[in-house]
Amino acid sequence: MSVVDEATGGPADPRIPELAHRSFQALGTTVGISAPLEPDELDAAVETVQRIFLDAQTSFGVDGQGPVESLRRGDIELRYAHRRLRALYEQATVWRQATDGAYTPHTSTGPVDLSGLVKGWAIAHAGQAMMDLQLPHWSVTAGGDVLCSGSPFPAEPTGTDPFYGRHWRAGITDPFDPATLVADVPLAGTPGFTAALATTSTGAGAGPNAYLQVSVLAEEIVTADVLSQAIMAGGESTLEAAVRDFGVAVLVCGHDGELLASSTWPLQQSA
């Protein structure tokens, strides 16, 4: 999934800098930062976000290495893990209860596995850092997930445009053809209020899951990320519970390629 700019023009207000982009590698994926900022302002924000992802990489690990992997292999017990890892496990157990076990912080054979929370943790902290820097318009993407606030091309709200300028847009790729989008999703629109989109995919022909791909649109990224994993594991009943209990929007792709969307899913889609 990638943030997609709308085709027309630049900033609505000439006093607002043009949309700028930066990217770096962390947690085994590409992290992207976009914001309508002057280059030095954006670079300063990116430095902060990089520190957060480096912290996540050091504290939790990546690519089969580090404390998370040691827990999964059973090399260390949770009670001997460092405080931040135990706190992440506590967060995971709350989600296990909230999803009736569809999301679990354990492997199928029992050991603790927190790898499904690390990326969301980092993105969420990066978003909070952007807020703390008092930046109203920004987007953070990592490994197919996106969290954003405001607009890529900000403008004061009017009667015809109540959302401070055009929305950020995120494209969801077709699991059968990564070069094709199955949806083009509008995100955020109001400074200080975030929108998040997370997608979990098993890959064509893989696994016994009810769905091939699950995308969840929520206000914050950990909710979107966890629920996409839970729906992938729990199927239709978990999807219905997620929409009912958390107010999220969901788009799923079946193994036959059929797309099914919750009634809360945005109407603006492109096949």
XYZ file of N, CA and C in Angstrom:
813
model
N 0.849 -1.182 0.000
C 0.000 0.000 0.000
C 0.883 1.230 0.000
N 0.491 2.230 -0.758
C 1.292 3.447 -0.854
C 0.388 4.656 -0.860
N 0.872 5.749 -0.276
C 0.090 6.993 -0.299
C 0.093 7.538 -1.707
N -1.074 7.904 -2.198
C -1.233 8.368 -3.575
C -1.676 9.819 -3.561
N -0.917 10.710 -4.190
C -1.320 12.106 -4.314
C -2.376 12.229 -5.402
N -3.335 13.127 -5.217
C -4.300 13.387 -6.279
C -3.596 14.112 -7.421
N -4.139 13.972 -8.587
C -3.414 14.329 -9.800
C -3.211 15.818 -10.009
N -4.037 16.632 -9.396
C -4.005 18.040 -9.774
C -3.208 18.892 -8.816
N -2.449 19.790 -9.405
C -1.911 20.946 -8.713
C -1.024 20.739 -7.518
N -0.716 21.876 -6.872
C 0.098 21.924 -5.682
C -0.708 22.441 -4.519
N -0.056 23.122 -3.578
C -0.762 23.610 -2.400
C -1.874 24.593 -2.758
N -2.978 24.515 -1.990
C -4.091 25.421 -2.243
C -3.740 26.843 -1.817
N -2.884 26.965 -0.839
C -2.473 28.267 -0.325
C -0.996 28.458 -0.671
N -0.636 29.490 -1.433
C 0.762 29.669 -1.851
C 1.713 29.862 -0.681
N 1.192 30.189 0.507
C 2.066 30.353 1.669
C 2.467 29.014 2.270
N 1.795 27.952 1.857
C 2.075 26.623 2.393
C 3.108 25.939 1.508
N 4.169 25.369 2.084
C 5.194 24.706 1.277
C 4.620 23.549 0.474
N 5.287 23.206 -0.598
C 4.877 22.065 -1.403
C 5.077 20.776 -0.611
N 4.309 19.765 -0.986
C 4.409 18.472 -0.327
C 5.793 17.870 -0.573
N 6.456 17.471 0.497
C 7.803 16.900 0.404
C 7.798 15.494 0.994
N 8.761 14.693 0.565
C 8.813 13.293 0.967
C 10.228 12.920 1.406
N 10.313 12.038 2.379
C 11.575 11.432 2.789
C 11.311 9.959 3.086
N 12.346 9.126 2.985
C 12.188 7.713 3.315
C 13.493 7.172 3.871
N 13.384 6.091 4.632
C 14.548 5.400 5.172
C 14.166 3.955 5.451
N 15.150 3.121 5.678
C 14.928 1.713 5.952
C 14.943 1.457 7.460
N 13.940 0.719 7.933
C 13.889 0.347 9.349
C 12.920 -0.810 9.512
N 13.156 -1.627 10.515
C 12.299 -2.782 10.813
C 12.084 -3.655 9.585
N 13.098 -3.724 8.738
C 13.028 -4.577 7.567
C 12.114 -4.081 6.467
N 11.740 -2.800 6.484
C 10.859 -2.254 5.466
C 11.219 -0.801 5.193
N 10.542 -0.189 4.240
C 10.747 1.223 3.929
C 9.739 2.061 4.697
N 10.244 3.054 5.408
C 9.400 3.995 6.134
C 9.368 5.295 5.336
N 8.176 5.806 5.082
C 8.038 7.039 4.322
C 7.383 8.132 5.157
N 7.903 9.346 5.049
C 7.345 10.512 5.727
C 7.018 11.547 4.659
N 5.780 12.037 4.668
C 5.376 13.084 3.732
C 4.691 14.194 4.511
N 4.962 15.435 4.117
C 4.340 16.576 4.784
C 4.551 17.830 3.944
N 3.616 18.774 3.987
C 3.813 20.063 3.323
C 4.665 20.970 4.217
N 5.980 20.736 4.218
C 6.917 21.445 5.077
C 8.117 21.909 4.269
N 8.781 22.934 4.775
C 10.071 23.313 4.206
C 11.063 22.178 4.451
N 12.063 22.014 3.568
C 12.976 20.872 3.685
C 13.634 20.736 5.050
N 14.073 21.831 5.666
C 14.746 21.714 6.955
C 13.777 21.278 8.047
N 12.518 21.743 7.976
C 11.515 21.324 8.951
C 11.204 19.839 8.807
N 11.073 19.388 7.564
C 10.794 17.980 7.333
C 11.958 17.113 7.786
N 13.181 17.548 7.485
C 14.359 16.766 7.886
C 14.429 16.625 9.402
N 14.081 17.678 10.127
C 14.101 17.607 11.589
C 13.054 16.621 12.090
N 11.880 16.623 11.472
C 10.834 15.681 11.860
C 11.252 14.248 11.547
N 11.870 14.066 10.396
C 12.306 12.726 10.004
C 13.360 12.188 10.969
N 14.245 13.040 11.432
C 15.243 12.598 12.413
C 14.574 12.054 13.666
N 13.525 12.724 14.107
C 12.788 12.259 15.279
C 12.141 10.908 15.008
N 11.506 10.764 13.850
C 10.841 9.515 13.500
C 11.872 8.388 13.344
N 13.008 8.689 12.763
C 14.055 7.673 12.627
C 14.503 7.149 13.987
N 14.625 8.041 14.953
C 15.033 7.611 16.294
C 14.000 6.663 16.888
N 12.730 6.930 16.633
C 11.674 6.062 17.152
C 11.762 4.672 16.525
N 11.947 4.608 15.229
C 12.043 3.302 14.570
C 13.327 2.579 14.965
N 14.412 3.314 15.150
C 15.638 2.689 15.619
C 15.454 2.139 17.032
N 14.735 2.889 17.849
C 14.428 2.437 19.203
C 13.621 1.142 19.161
N 12.625 1.091 18.277
C 11.824 -0.124 18.132
C 12.679 -1.288 17.657
N 13.572 -1.003 16.721
C 14.439 -2.051 16.198
C 15.377 -2.574 17.278
N 15.882 -1.674 18.122
C 16.790 -2.079 19.191
C 16.047 -2.809 20.307
N 14.883 -2.295 20.669
C 14.137 -2.856 21.793
C 13.454 -4.172 21.466
N 12.984 -4.307 20.214
C 12.162 -5.459 19.875
C 12.795 -6.382 18.839
N 13.646 -5.816 17.966
C 14.303 -6.650 16.966
C 13.592 -6.624 15.633
N 14.212 -7.259 14.655
C 13.681 -7.263 13.294
C 14.349 -8.391 12.513
N 13.637 -8.891 11.486
C 14.185 -9.898 10.572
C 14.721 -11.123 11.299
N 13.921 -11.645 12.222
C 14.314 -12.881 12.887
C 15.389 -12.730 13.934
N 15.669 -11.513 14.348
C 16.683 -11.279 15.370
C 16.107 -10.389 16.466
N 16.726 -10.427 17.640
C 16.330 -9.542 18.721
C 15.402 -10.206 19.725
N 14.983 -9.440 20.737
C 14.188 -9.981 21.848
C 12.875 -10.633 21.425
N 12.157 -10.049 20.469
C 10.891 -10.635 20.042
C 11.105 -12.031 19.474
N 12.134 -12.183 18.664
C 12.428 -13.493 18.087
C 12.919 -14.464 19.150
N 13.681 -13.977 20.124
C 14.145 -14.854 21.203
C 12.977 -15.398 22.015
N 11.964 -14.556 22.238
C 10.757 -15.028 22.913
C 10.041 -16.078 22.079
N 9.918 -15.818 20.793
C 9.196 -16.741 19.915
C 9.883 -18.096 19.865
N 11.213 -18.087 19.857
C 11.961 -19.350 19.834
C 11.978 -20.037 21.187
N 11.600 -19.299 22.241
C 11.656 -19.864 23.581
C 13.021 -19.768 24.220
N 13.904 -18.929 23.656
C 15.253 -18.775 24.214
C 15.220 -18.034 25.545
N 14.240 -17.142 25.705
C 14.081 -16.436 26.976
C 12.618 -16.520 27.402
N 12.373 -16.432 28.696
C 11.013 -16.401 29.216
C 10.559 -14.954 29.342
N 9.261 -14.747 29.196
C 8.717 -13.389 29.237
C 9.061 -12.692 30.551
N 9.034 -13.415 31.658
C 9.287 -12.777 32.954
C 10.703 -12.238 33.068
N 11.615 -12.727 32.209
C 12.998 -12.244 32.225
C 13.262 -11.218 31.117
N 12.252 -10.941 30.304
C 12.417 -9.968 29.223
C 12.409 -8.554 29.801
N 12.894 -7.588 29.010
C 12.957 -6.225 29.517
C 11.558 -5.621 29.629
N 11.447 -4.550 30.381
C 10.160 -3.958 30.747
C 9.321 -3.601 29.527
N 9.929 -3.044 28.494
C 9.158 -2.588 27.340
C 8.555 -3.778 26.598
N 9.261 -4.887 26.586
C 8.740 -6.082 25.932
C 7.568 -6.655 26.731
N 7.678 -6.620 28.036
C 6.569 -7.094 28.871
C 5.351 -6.183 28.707
N 5.595 -4.874 28.589
C 4.490 -3.937 28.385
C 3.803 -4.193 27.040
N 4.580 -4.528 26.014
C 4.008 -4.833 24.709
C 3.155 -6.093 24.800
N 3.608 -7.056 25.577
C 2.825 -8.282 25.765
C 1.511 -7.975 26.482
N 1.558 -7.116 27.474
C 0.328 -6.743 28.177
C -0.662 -6.092 27.221
N -0.155 -5.244 26.334
C -1.026 -4.627 25.327
C -1.627 -5.702 24.428
N -0.814 -6.681 24.061
C -1.290 -7.755 23.192
C -2.368 -8.596 23.868
N -2.227 -8.850 25.160
C -3.235 -9.651 25.857
C -4.562 -8.906 25.951
N -4.513 -7.584 26.059
C -5.748 -6.794 26.041
C -6.460 -6.979 24.705
N -5.698 -6.970 23.628
C -6.291 -7.169 22.306
C -6.800 -8.592 22.135
N -6.132 -9.554 22.735
C -6.632 -10.937 22.662
C -8.020 -11.032 23.301
N -8.177 -10.393 24.446
C -9.477 -10.402 25.109
C -10.514 -9.640 24.296
N -10.113 -8.515 23.705
C -11.050 -7.671 22.958
C -11.534 -8.337 21.674
N -10.749 -9.278 21.150
C -11.109 -9.963 19.903
C -11.519 -11.410 20.138
N -11.809 -11.752 21.392
C -12.204 -13.130 21.734
C -11.198 -14.154 21.243
N -9.935 -13.780 21.304
C -8.865 -14.712 20.960
C -8.502 -14.772 19.495
N -9.201 -14.015 18.634
C -8.855 -14.032 17.205
C -7.453 -13.470 16.984
N -7.117 -12.443 17.757
C -5.730 -11.979 17.775
C -5.064 -12.583 18.998
N -3.875 -13.112 18.829
C -3.176 -13.724 19.951
C -1.696 -13.391 19.920
N -1.080 -13.135 21.073
C 0.358 -12.879 21.131
C 1.174 -14.149 21.290
N 0.651 -15.261 20.774
C 1.356 -16.532 20.859
C 1.359 -17.214 19.495
N 2.358 -18.036 19.270
C 2.383 -18.856 18.063
C 1.392 -20.005 18.223
N 1.157 -20.730 17.144
C 0.221 -21.854 17.205
C 0.702 -22.958 18.129
N 2.011 -22.984 18.410
C 2.555 -24.009 19.299
C 2.792 -23.504 20.713
N 2.462 -22.227 20.974
C 2.494 -21.753 22.344
C 3.408 -20.602 22.698
N 4.642 -20.513 22.148
C 5.547 -19.429 22.571
C 5.001 -18.041 22.266
N 5.479 -17.060 23.023
C 5.077 -15.667 22.823
C 5.603 -15.154 21.485
N 4.739 -14.504 20.727
C 5.130 -13.906 19.446
C 4.515 -12.515 19.354
N 5.337 -11.486 19.499
C 4.876 -10.103 19.484
C 5.223 -9.376 18.193
N 5.679 -10.115 17.195
C 6.119 -9.471 15.953
C 4.991 -8.699 15.282
N 3.729 -9.115 15.487
C 2.611 -8.450 14.850
C 2.278 -7.084 15.419
N 2.909 -6.710 16.537
C 2.632 -5.418 17.154
C 3.741 -4.390 16.959
N 4.937 -4.830 16.606
C 6.099 -3.941 16.626
C 5.961 -2.792 15.632
N 5.578 -3.117 14.402
C 5.464 -2.067 13.381
C 4.402 -1.047 13.767
N 3.238 -1.530 14.213
C 2.180 -0.615 14.630
C 2.611 0.257 15.792
N 3.354 -0.333 16.732
C 3.888 0.421 17.872
C 4.757 1.573 17.374
N 5.638 1.282 16.433
C 6.559 2.305 15.928
C 5.812 3.402 15.169
N 4.862 3.011 14.314
C 4.110 4.006 13.558
C 3.306 4.895 14.500
N 2.684 4.278 15.508
C 1.882 5.055 16.462
C 2.742 6.073 17.203
N 3.925 5.662 17.639
C 4.817 6.584 18.342
C 5.349 7.664 17.401
N 5.568 7.302 16.137
C 5.998 8.303 15.160
C 4.913 9.354 14.962
N 3.647 8.901 14.865
C 2.546 9.845 14.730
C 2.420 10.761 15.930
N 2.604 10.210 17.128
C 2.541 11.036 18.322
C 3.667 12.067 18.328
N 4.837 11.675 17.832
C 5.956 12.613 17.749
C 5.635 13.768 16.807
N 4.979 13.465 15.687
C 4.594 14.529 14.760
C 3.599 15.481 15.430
N 2.690 14.926 16.207
C 1.755 15.762 16.958
C 2.495 16.622 17.979
N 3.438 16.000 18.693
C 4.194 16.728 19.709
C 5.006 17.866 19.100
N 5.407 17.688 17.833
C 6.126 18.741 17.120
C 5.176 19.811 16.575
N 3.892 19.639 16.867
C 2.837 20.571 16.446
C 2.767 20.690 14.920
N 2.908 19.547 14.269
C 2.764 19.478 12.820
C 1.366 18.954 12.512
N 0.509 19.763 11.900
C -0.883 19.337 11.690
C -1.098 18.454 10.469
N -0.175 18.520 9.496
C -0.373 17.814 8.230
C 0.819 16.904 7.962
N 0.594 15.596 7.948
C 1.684 14.652 7.748
C 1.148 13.257 7.462
N 2.016 12.430 6.902
C 1.705 11.023 6.664
C 2.938 10.189 6.974
N 2.733 9.070 7.678
C 3.797 8.108 7.960
C 3.362 6.763 7.408
N 4.186 6.176 6.562
C 3.890 4.859 6.014
C 5.020 3.906 6.360
N 4.657 2.632 6.552
C 5.670 1.603 6.826
C 5.087 0.237 6.509
N 5.747 -0.474 5.623
C 5.377 -1.848 5.337
C 3.922 -2.044 4.979
N 3.341 -1.138 4.207
C 1.959 -1.297 3.778
C 0.931 -0.661 4.678
N 1.342 -0.081 5.809
C 0.416 0.592 6.712
C 0.649 2.095 6.650
N -0.416 2.865 6.917
C -0.293 4.319 6.849
C -1.066 4.953 7.994
N -0.482 5.996 8.567
C -1.121 6.837 9.572
C -0.932 8.277 9.133
N -1.995 9.073 9.146
C -1.863 10.436 8.657
C -2.796 11.386 9.391
N -2.510 12.673 9.228
C -3.311 13.744 9.819
C -3.390 14.885 8.813
N -4.499 15.606 8.838
C -4.608 16.784 7.992
C -4.687 16.465 6.521
N -3.933 17.218 5.720
C -4.037 17.155 4.269
C -2.661 17.323 3.627
N -2.439 16.696 2.465
C -1.183 16.939 1.752
C -1.125 18.329 1.130
N -2.295 18.917 0.877
C -2.397 20.248 0.296
C -3.380 21.062 1.134
N -2.950 21.575 2.284
C -3.874 22.200 3.231
C -4.528 23.464 2.678
N -5.738 23.700 3.160
C -6.473 24.919 2.852
C -7.450 25.162 3.993
N -7.845 26.396 4.190
C -8.841 26.680 5.201
C -10.176 26.069 4.771
N -10.933 25.472 5.700
C -12.198 24.834 5.325
C -13.221 25.846 4.848
N -14.008 25.448 3.875
C -15.090 26.274 3.344
C -16.351 25.433 3.297
N -17.405 26.033 2.845
C -18.646 25.285 2.731
C -18.564 24.135 1.763
N -17.797 24.314 0.689
C -17.670 23.248 -0.298
C -16.514 22.313 0.012
N -15.599 22.748 0.871
C -14.440 21.935 1.227
C -14.252 22.007 2.738
N -15.008 21.199 3.489
C -14.968 21.309 4.953
C -13.796 20.591 5.598
N -12.879 20.038 4.803
C -11.854 19.169 5.355
C -10.434 19.716 5.226
N -10.251 21.008 5.244
C -8.920 21.616 5.250
C -8.086 21.202 4.043
N -8.688 21.007 2.897
C -7.919 20.637 1.716
C -8.139 19.182 1.346
N -7.493 18.748 0.275
C -7.696 17.389 -0.218
C -7.188 16.357 0.785
N -7.832 15.227 0.785
C -7.429 14.138 1.663
C -6.109 13.517 1.208
N -5.413 12.929 2.155
C -4.408 11.945 1.795
C -5.138 10.771 1.148
N -4.442 10.045 0.295
C -5.064 8.877 -0.327
C -4.093 7.708 -0.239
N -4.636 6.537 0.056
C -3.829 5.323 0.152
C -4.370 4.278 -0.808
N -3.491 3.672 -1.569
C -3.887 2.632 -2.505
C -3.689 1.249 -1.908
N -4.706 0.405 -2.004
C -4.616 -0.984 -1.552
C -4.386 -1.855 -2.773
N -3.311 -2.616 -2.748
C -2.953 -3.410 -3.917
C -3.762 -4.700 -3.993
N -3.919 -5.183 -5.216
C -4.598 -6.441 -5.493
C -3.665 -7.591 -5.098
N -4.098 -8.513 -4.219
C -3.212 -9.618 -3.817
C -2.866 -10.552 -4.965
N -3.650 -10.507 -6.050
C -3.358 -11.331 -7.212
C -2.448 -10.612 -8.206
N -2.375 -9.289 -8.096
C -1.580 -8.485 -9.037
C -1.101 -7.226 -8.329
N 0.112 -7.228 -7.755
C 0.604 -6.085 -6.988
C 0.697 -4.786 -7.778
N 0.620 -4.869 -9.099
C 0.672 -3.646 -9.910
C -0.692 -2.989 -10.037
N -1.725 -3.634 -9.500
C -3.093 -3.136 -9.625
C -3.642 -2.751 -8.256
N -4.407 -1.656 -8.207
C -5.071 -1.251 -6.976
C -6.509 -1.760 -6.965
N -6.942 -2.254 -5.804
C -8.343 -2.638 -5.653
C -9.139 -1.544 -4.964
N -8.446 -0.578 -4.340
C -9.149 0.526 -3.689
C -8.221 1.722 -3.564
N -8.819 2.895 -3.634
C -8.126 4.173 -3.473
C -8.839 4.898 -2.344
N -8.219 4.946 -1.175
C -8.936 5.302 0.055
C -8.588 6.708 0.514
N -9.592 7.583 0.724
C -9.330 8.910 1.298
C -9.109 8.799 2.797
N -8.098 9.532 3.297
C -7.737 9.445 4.710
C -7.619 10.828 5.334
N -7.932 10.907 6.627
C -7.772 12.117 7.445
C -8.550 13.278 6.835
N -7.946 14.452 6.755
C -8.633 15.631 6.270
C -8.684 16.748 7.284
N -8.607 16.410 8.574
C -8.672 17.422 9.616
C -7.408 17.385 10.457
N -6.710 18.501 10.622
C -5.485 18.514 11.427
C -5.745 18.066 12.864
N -4.841 17.251 13.370
C -4.952 16.802 14.746
C -5.807 15.568 14.935
N -6.483 15.140 13.885
C -7.284 13.914 13.941
C -6.690 12.928 12.939
N -6.272 11.785 13.423
C -5.567 10.856 12.559
C -6.514 9.856 11.909
N -6.051 9.315 10.806
C -6.699 8.179 10.149
C -5.610 7.157 9.857
N -5.956 5.888 9.979
C -4.974 4.826 9.790
C -5.565 3.735 8.910
N -4.719 3.146 8.094
C -5.125 2.030 7.242
C -4.067 0.950 7.327
N -4.477 -0.265 7.661
C -3.558 -1.398 7.753
C -4.108 -2.552 6.929
N -3.206 -3.267 6.273
C -3.592 -4.411 5.444
C -2.780 -5.630 5.847
N -3.476 -6.742 6.044
C -2.843 -8.036 6.291
C -3.177 -8.944 5.124
N -2.156 -9.573 4.558
C -2.359 -10.428 3.395
C -1.592 -11.726 3.565
N -2.197 -12.825 3.132
C -1.514 -14.123 3.207
C -0.819 -14.477 1.908
N -1.154 -13.769 0.835
C -0.622 -14.135 -0.471
C -1.527 -15.137 -1.158
N -1.634 -15.042 -2.467
C -2.552 -15.879 -3.234
C -2.277 -17.358 -2.998
N -3.337 -18.086 -2.666
C -3.232 -19.529 -2.505
C -2.649 -19.991 -1.190
N -2.347 -19.073 -0.276
C -1.662 -19.444 0.962
C -2.630 -19.497 2.130
N -2.475 -20.505 2.953
C -3.131 -20.545 4.254
C -4.595 -20.921 4.216
N -5.115 -21.349 5.371
C -6.509 -21.774 5.488
C -7.461 -20.643 5.869
N -6.977 -19.393 5.880
C -7.784 -18.283 6.354
C -9.009 -18.066 5.483
N -10.047 -17.476 6.099
C -11.277 -17.202 5.364
C -11.040 -16.210 4.237
N -10.114 -15.274 4.444
C -9.855 -14.229 3.468
C -8.396 -14.271 3.015
N -8.187 -13.755 1.815
C -6.840 -13.657 1.275
C -6.161 -12.371 1.737
N -6.957 -11.308 1.892
C -6.419 -10.008 2.298
C -7.481 -9.253 3.076
N -7.038 -8.564 4.123
C -7.945 -7.778 4.960
C -7.359 -6.389 5.146
N -8.145 -5.357 4.867
C -7.740 -3.974 5.106
C -8.711 -3.349 6.097
N -8.161 -2.654 7.083
C -8.981 -2.028 8.122
C -8.645 -0.547 8.197
N -9.680 0.270 8.160
C -9.562 1.719 8.282
C -10.065 2.120 9.659
N -9.200 2.785 10.448
C -9.536 3.170 11.817
C -8.943 4.540 12.097
N -9.148 5.022 13.321
C -8.587 6.315 13.695
C -7.122 6.211 14.094
N -6.691 5.058 14.567
C -5.287 4.922 14.953
C -4.740 3.580 14.489
N -3.432 3.514 14.350
C -2.810 2.449 13.578
C -2.781 1.113 14.302
N -2.602 1.086 15.611
C -2.548 -0.200 16.296
C -3.898 -0.904 16.193
N -4.984 -0.151 16.348
C -6.314 -0.733 16.171
C -6.473 -1.311 14.774
N -6.103 -0.538 13.759
C -6.221 -1.004 12.377
C -5.362 -2.240 12.141
N -4.136 -2.223 12.635
C -3.198 -3.315 12.401
C -3.648 -4.593 13.099
N -3.984 -4.484 14.377
C -4.396 -5.663 15.133
C -5.684 -6.254 14.577
N -6.658 -5.409 14.273
C -7.933 -5.931 13.789
C -7.812 -6.547 12.401
N -6.909 -6.045 11.574
C -6.712 -6.693 10.272
C -6.174 -8.107 10.456
N -5.273 -8.281 11.436
C -4.762 -9.616 11.738
C -5.838 -10.501 12.359
N -6.636 -9.919 13.255
C -7.684 -10.691 13.924
C -8.740 -11.165 12.928
N -9.155 -10.287 12.005
C -10.166 -10.658 11.016
C -9.615 -11.722 10.081
N -8.340 -11.608 9.734
C -7.727 -12.637 8.900
C -7.813 -14.002 9.574
N -7.597 -14.034 10.885
C -7.625 -15.298 11.619
C -9.034 -15.748 11.961
N -9.918 -14.781 12.292
C -11.235 -15.134 12.816
C -12.346 -15.180 11.802
N -12.139 -14.595 10.635
C -13.142 -14.669 9.594
C -14.323 -13.736 9.788
N -15.478 -14.142 9.256
C -16.648 -13.273 9.171
C -17.146 -12.811 10.535
N -17.167 -13.708 11.509
C -17.680 -13.317 12.824
C -16.814 -12.247 13.466
N -15.498 -12.354 13.290
C -14.599 -11.338 13.832
C -14.739 -10.028 13.075
N -14.945 -10.114 11.764
C -15.173 -8.905 10.961
C -16.404 -8.164 11.478
N -17.493 -8.878 11.668
C -18.726 -8.244 12.131
C -18.542 -7.631 13.516
N -17.825 -8.329 14.398
C -17.583 -7.806 15.742
C -16.702 -6.570 15.700
N -15.702 -6.552 14.810
C -14.796 -5.407 14.709
C -15.545 -4.157 14.266
N -16.406 -4.310 13.277
C -17.190 -3.172 12.789
C -18.150 -2.699 13.872
N -18.781 -3.646 14.545
C -19.768 -3.290 15.567
C -19.123 -2.676 16.809
N -18.058 -3.288 17.302
C -17.493 -2.903 18.592
C -16.472 -1.779 18.502
N -15.779 -1.661 17.349
C -14.706 -0.677 17.230
C -15.015 0.426 16.217
N -16.094 0.286 15.483
C -16.464 1.330 14.532
C -15.515 1.482 13.363
N -14.790 0.418 13.027
C -13.834 0.488 11.925
C -14.536 0.183 10.603
N -13.859 0.458 9.509
C -14.318 0.080 8.177
C -13.398 -1.024 7.659
N -13.971 -1.985 6.957
C -13.207 -3.165 6.555
C -13.460 -3.493 5.091
N -12.394 -3.817 4.383
C -12.471 -4.330 3.013
C -11.705 -5.641 2.975
N -12.356 -6.715 2.525
C -11.681 -8.011 2.453
C -11.697 -8.523 1.022
N -10.684 -9.301 0.707
C -10.600 -9.973 -0.584
C -10.612 -11.472 -0.330
N -11.553 -12.176 -0.954
C -11.643 -13.615 -0.798
C -10.628 -14.342 -1.668
N -10.535 -15.641 -1.457
C -9.590 -16.442 -2.240
C -9.985 -16.520 -3.711
N -11.244 -16.199 -4.005
C -11.693 -16.173 -5.395
C -11.559 -14.793 -6.025
N -10.989 -13.831 -5.252
C -10.802 -12.486 -5.763
C -11.968 -11.551 -5.507
N -13.070 -12.068 -4.936
C -14.231 -11.214 -4.665
C -13.929 -10.245 -3.529
N -14.316 -8.979 -3.709
C -14.139 -7.949 -2.689
C -15.439 -7.758 -1.932
N -15.334 -7.726 -0.606
C -16.481 -7.478 0.250
C -16.134 -6.331 1.188
N -17.011 -5.343 1.295
C -16.751 -4.173 2.120
C -17.844 -4.004 3.161
N -17.448 -3.551 4.344
C -18.436 -3.206 5.356
C -19.199 -1.966 4.903
N -20.381 -1.752 5.489
C -21.186 -0.593 5.117
C -20.499 0.712 5.487
N -19.495 0.634 6.376
C -18.758 1.822 6.808
C -17.589 2.166 5.889
N -17.323 1.320 4.909
C -16.174 1.546 4.022
C -16.429 2.750 3.116
N -15.422 3.629 2.892
C -15.619 4.793 2.016
C -16.034 4.369 0.613
N -16.887 5.175 -0.018
C -17.413 4.829 -1.322
C -16.401 5.046 -2.437
N -15.412 5.965 -2.214
C -14.467 6.290 -3.275
C -13.478 5.148 -3.455
N -13.722 4.313 -4.442
C -12.839 3.200 -4.753
C -12.622 3.151 -6.253
N -11.497 2.569 -6.619
C -11.246 2.337 -8.039
C -10.790 0.914 -8.209
N -11.327 0.235 -9.185
C -10.985 -1.170 -9.393
C -9.688 -1.284 -10.152
